[in-house]
Amino acid sequence: MCPIVRESDGLAMSSRNAYLKGEDRKAATVLYRALRAAESEIASGARDSLELQRVMSKMLASEPRARVDYAEIVDAETFEPVVRVTRRCYAALAVYLGKTRLIDNMMIEPSGEELRGGSLGGASARFSRRLR
């Protein structure tokens, strides 16, 4: 996986950004803020995927122009949704701003001892979407 190259305001660089005009471009920074909010929760000890999804969704809901397609926590190797973050995962988002669908993700992981020998929490029936 290649590192994500970002604009100075955190928006992932993408050819789709050219479709964003005016207020939609400003609103697009909410994706990065949502990912950073999940990262912050992990750093504070949160491990429950539903809680992380709620944190991301709350941040996304703070931007009235954003329409969420998905906000997921998935295993970094299998891309299957997880119930608990016990090893490297991705926080992944797809969000519409106007007619433009933006996607973004960020690797999140527990620290130290938790990362060694951790097991995947298992898939949950609540997560029906897969990364596309």
mmCIF file of C-alpha atoms in Angstrom:
data_model
loop_
_atom_site.group_PDB
_atom_site.id
_atom_site.type_symbol
_atom_site.label_atom_id
_atom_site.label_comp_id
_atom_site.label_asym_id
_atom_site.label_seq_id
_atom_site.Cartn_x
_atom_site.Cartn_y
_atom_site.Cartn_z
ATOM 1 C CA MET A 1 0.000 0.000 0.000
ATOM 2 C CA CYS A 2 1.337 3.430 -0.934
ATOM 3 C CA PRO A 3 1.202 6.378 1.434
ATOM 4 C CA ILE A 4 -1.657 8.783 0.807
ATOM 5 C CA VAL A 5 -0.522 12.152 -0.489
ATOM 6 C CA ARG A 6 -2.594 14.949 1.035
ATOM 7 C CA GLU A 7 -3.278 18.601 0.391
ATOM 8 C CA SER A 8 -2.179 21.003 3.138
ATOM 9 C CA ASP A 9 -5.699 20.864 4.649
ATOM 10 C CA GLY A 10 -5.666 17.051 4.837
ATOM 11 C CA LEU A 11 -7.773 16.240 1.769
ATOM 12 C CA ALA A 12 -6.357 13.230 -0.055
ATOM 13 C CA MET A 13 -5.070 14.225 -3.488
ATOM 14 C CA SER A 14 -7.297 12.770 -6.174
ATOM 15 C CA SER A 15 -8.403 13.536 -9.705
ATOM 16 C CA ARG A 16 -11.946 13.637 -8.274
ATOM 17 C CA ASN A 17 -11.054 16.793 -6.350
ATOM 18 C CA ALA A 18 -11.312 18.713 -9.643
ATOM 19 C CA TYR A 19 -15.078 18.158 -9.491
ATOM 20 C CA LEU A 20 -15.331 19.880 -6.119
ATOM 21 C CA LYS A 21 -16.354 23.510 -6.366
ATOM 22 C CA GLY A 22 -16.538 26.242 -3.745
ATOM 23 C CA GLU A 23 -18.249 25.094 -0.585
ATOM 24 C CA ASP A 24 -17.974 21.400 -1.498
ATOM 25 C CA ARG A 25 -14.173 21.700 -1.625
ATOM 26 C CA LYS A 26 -14.109 23.313 1.813
ATOM 27 C CA ALA A 27 -16.513 20.691 3.156
ATOM 28 C CA ALA A 28 -14.353 17.833 1.823
ATOM 29 C CA THR A 29 -11.861 18.294 4.652
ATOM 30 C CA VAL A 30 -14.392 16.617 6.946
ATOM 31 C CA LEU A 31 -13.200 13.219 5.664
ATOM 32 C CA TYR A 32 -9.724 13.758 7.077
ATOM 33 C CA ARG A 33 -11.139 15.156 10.303
ATOM 34 C CA ALA A 34 -13.304 12.030 10.691
ATOM 35 C CA LEU A 35 -10.308 9.747 10.144
ATOM 36 C CA ARG A 36 -8.227 11.743 12.629
ATOM 37 C CA ALA A 37 -11.065 11.493 15.159
ATOM 38 C CA ALA A 38 -10.957 7.685 14.869
ATOM 39 C CA GLU A 39 -7.171 7.749 15.201
ATOM 40 C CA SER A 40 -7.489 9.874 18.337
ATOM 41 C CA GLU A 41 -9.995 7.451 19.861
ATOM 42 C CA ILE A 42 -7.603 4.538 19.233
ATOM 43 C CA ALA A 43 -4.809 6.496 20.920
ATOM 44 C CA SER A 44 -7.158 7.039 23.887
ATOM 45 C CA GLY A 45 -7.780 3.304 24.202
ATOM 46 C CA ALA A 46 -10.987 2.756 22.194
ATOM 47 C CA ARG A 47 -11.103 -0.629 20.470
ATOM 48 C CA ASP A 48 -14.785 -1.172 19.663
ATOM 49 C CA SER A 49 -15.438 -0.750 15.930
ATOM 50 C CA LEU A 50 -18.987 0.475 16.416
ATOM 51 C CA GLU A 51 -17.732 3.220 18.713
ATOM 52 C CA LEU A 52 -15.091 4.214 16.167
ATOM 53 C CA GLN A 53 -17.736 4.264 13.449
ATOM 54 C CA ARG A 54 -19.946 6.473 15.628
ATOM 55 C CA VAL A 55 -17.061 8.904 16.148
ATOM 56 C CA MET A 56 -16.416 9.110 12.405
ATOM 57 C CA SER A 57 -20.138 9.391 11.612
ATOM 58 C CA LYS A 58 -20.595 12.164 14.152
ATOM 59 C CA MET A 59 -17.763 14.150 12.612
ATOM 60 C CA LEU A 60 -19.138 13.576 9.106
ATOM 61 C CA ALA A 61 -22.635 14.605 10.254
ATOM 62 C CA SER A 62 -21.182 17.933 11.410
ATOM 63 C CA GLU A 63 -20.824 18.833 7.732
ATOM 64 C CA PRO A 64 -24.291 19.294 6.206
ATOM 65 C CA ARG A 65 -22.967 18.992 2.639
ATOM 66 C CA ALA A 66 -21.587 15.494 3.280
ATOM 67 C CA ARG A 67 -23.655 12.381 2.509
ATOM 68 C CA VAL A 68 -22.012 9.227 3.883
ATOM 69 C CA ASP A 69 -21.852 6.111 1.720
ATOM 70 C CA TYR A 70 -19.862 4.156 4.311
ATOM 71 C CA ALA A 71 -17.637 4.575 7.350
ATOM 72 C CA GLU A 72 -15.977 1.268 8.240
ATOM 73 C CA ILE A 73 -13.205 -0.280 10.303
ATOM 74 C CA VAL A 74 -11.615 -3.172 8.406
ATOM 75 C CA ASP A 75 -8.710 -5.555 8.935
ATOM 76 C CA ALA A 76 -5.566 -4.282 7.189
ATOM 77 C CA GLU A 77 -4.811 -7.664 5.618
ATOM 78 C CA THR A 78 -8.222 -9.103 4.744
ATOM 79 C CA PHE A 79 -10.262 -5.905 4.407
ATOM 80 C CA GLU A 80 -13.022 -7.688 6.312
ATOM 81 C CA PRO A 81 -14.948 -5.620 8.862
ATOM 82 C CA VAL A 82 -13.859 -6.154 12.471
ATOM 83 C CA VAL A 83 -15.737 -5.949 15.755
ATOM 84 C CA ARG A 84 -12.693 -4.907 17.813
ATOM 85 C CA VAL A 85 -9.404 -3.357 16.813
ATOM 86 C CA THR A 86 -6.799 -5.810 18.050
ATOM 87 C CA ARG A 87 -4.280 -5.385 15.234
ATOM 88 C CA ARG A 88 -3.645 -3.100 12.280
ATOM 89 C CA CYS A 89 -6.849 -1.931 10.644
ATOM 90 C CA TYR A 90 -8.040 0.767 8.304
ATOM 91 C CA ALA A 91 -10.636 3.373 9.017
ATOM 92 C CA ALA A 92 -12.232 3.757 5.588
ATOM 93 C CA LEU A 93 -14.740 6.286 4.290
ATOM 94 C CA ALA A 94 -16.750 7.014 1.177
ATOM 95 C CA VAL A 95 -18.624 10.301 1.217
ATOM 96 C CA TYR A 96 -20.563 12.260 -1.392
ATOM 97 C CA LEU A 97 -20.164 16.004 -1.649
ATOM 98 C CA GLY A 98 -22.625 17.092 -4.271
ATOM 99 C CA LYS A 99 -22.288 14.524 -7.056
ATOM 100 C CA THR A 100 -18.655 13.751 -6.239
ATOM 101 C CA ARG A 101 -17.897 10.556 -4.302
ATOM 102 C CA LEU A 102 -14.667 10.819 -2.321
ATOM 103 C CA ILE A 103 -12.922 7.902 -0.638
ATOM 104 C CA ASP A 104 -10.222 8.033 2.008
ATOM 105 C CA ASN A 105 -8.648 5.794 4.597
ATOM 106 C CA MET A 106 -6.135 5.780 7.408
ATOM 107 C CA MET A 107 -4.282 2.932 9.047
ATOM 108 C CA ILE A 108 -5.099 2.653 12.727
ATOM 109 C CA GLU A 109 -3.607 0.254 15.208
ATOM 110 C CA PRO A 110 -3.408 -0.426 18.900
ATOM 111 C CA SER A 111 -0.028 0.169 20.475
ATOM 112 C CA GLY A 112 2.596 -1.967 22.176
ATOM 113 C CA GLU A 113 1.579 -5.254 23.781
ATOM 114 C CA GLU A 114 -1.878 -5.248 22.240
ATOM 115 C CA LEU A 115 -0.400 -5.470 18.756
ATOM 116 C CA ARG A 116 1.668 -8.592 19.481
ATOM 117 C CA GLY A 117 -0.319 -11.769 18.944
ATOM 118 C CA GLY A 118 -3.655 -9.962 18.697
ATOM 119 C CA SER A 119 -6.486 -11.789 17.017
ATOM 120 C CA LEU A 120 -9.074 -10.480 14.649
ATOM 121 C CA GLY A 121 -12.276 -9.788 16.530
ATOM 122 C CA GLY A 122 -14.373 -11.401 13.804
ATOM 123 C CA ALA A 123 -16.780 -10.040 11.261
ATOM 124 C CA SER A 124 -20.086 -8.592 12.302
ATOM 125 C CA ALA A 125 -23.366 -8.968 10.449
ATOM 126 C CA ARG A 126 -23.886 -5.237 11.015
ATOM 127 C CA PHE A 127 -21.170 -4.489 8.469
ATOM 128 C CA SER A 128 -22.582 -5.286 5.072
ATOM 129 C CA ARG A 129 -20.337 -3.146 2.921
ATOM 130 C CA ARG A 130 -16.934 -4.145 1.643
ATOM 131 C CA LEU A 131 -14.210 -1.848 0.412
ATOM 132 C CA ARG A 132 -14.529 -1.327 -3.293
#
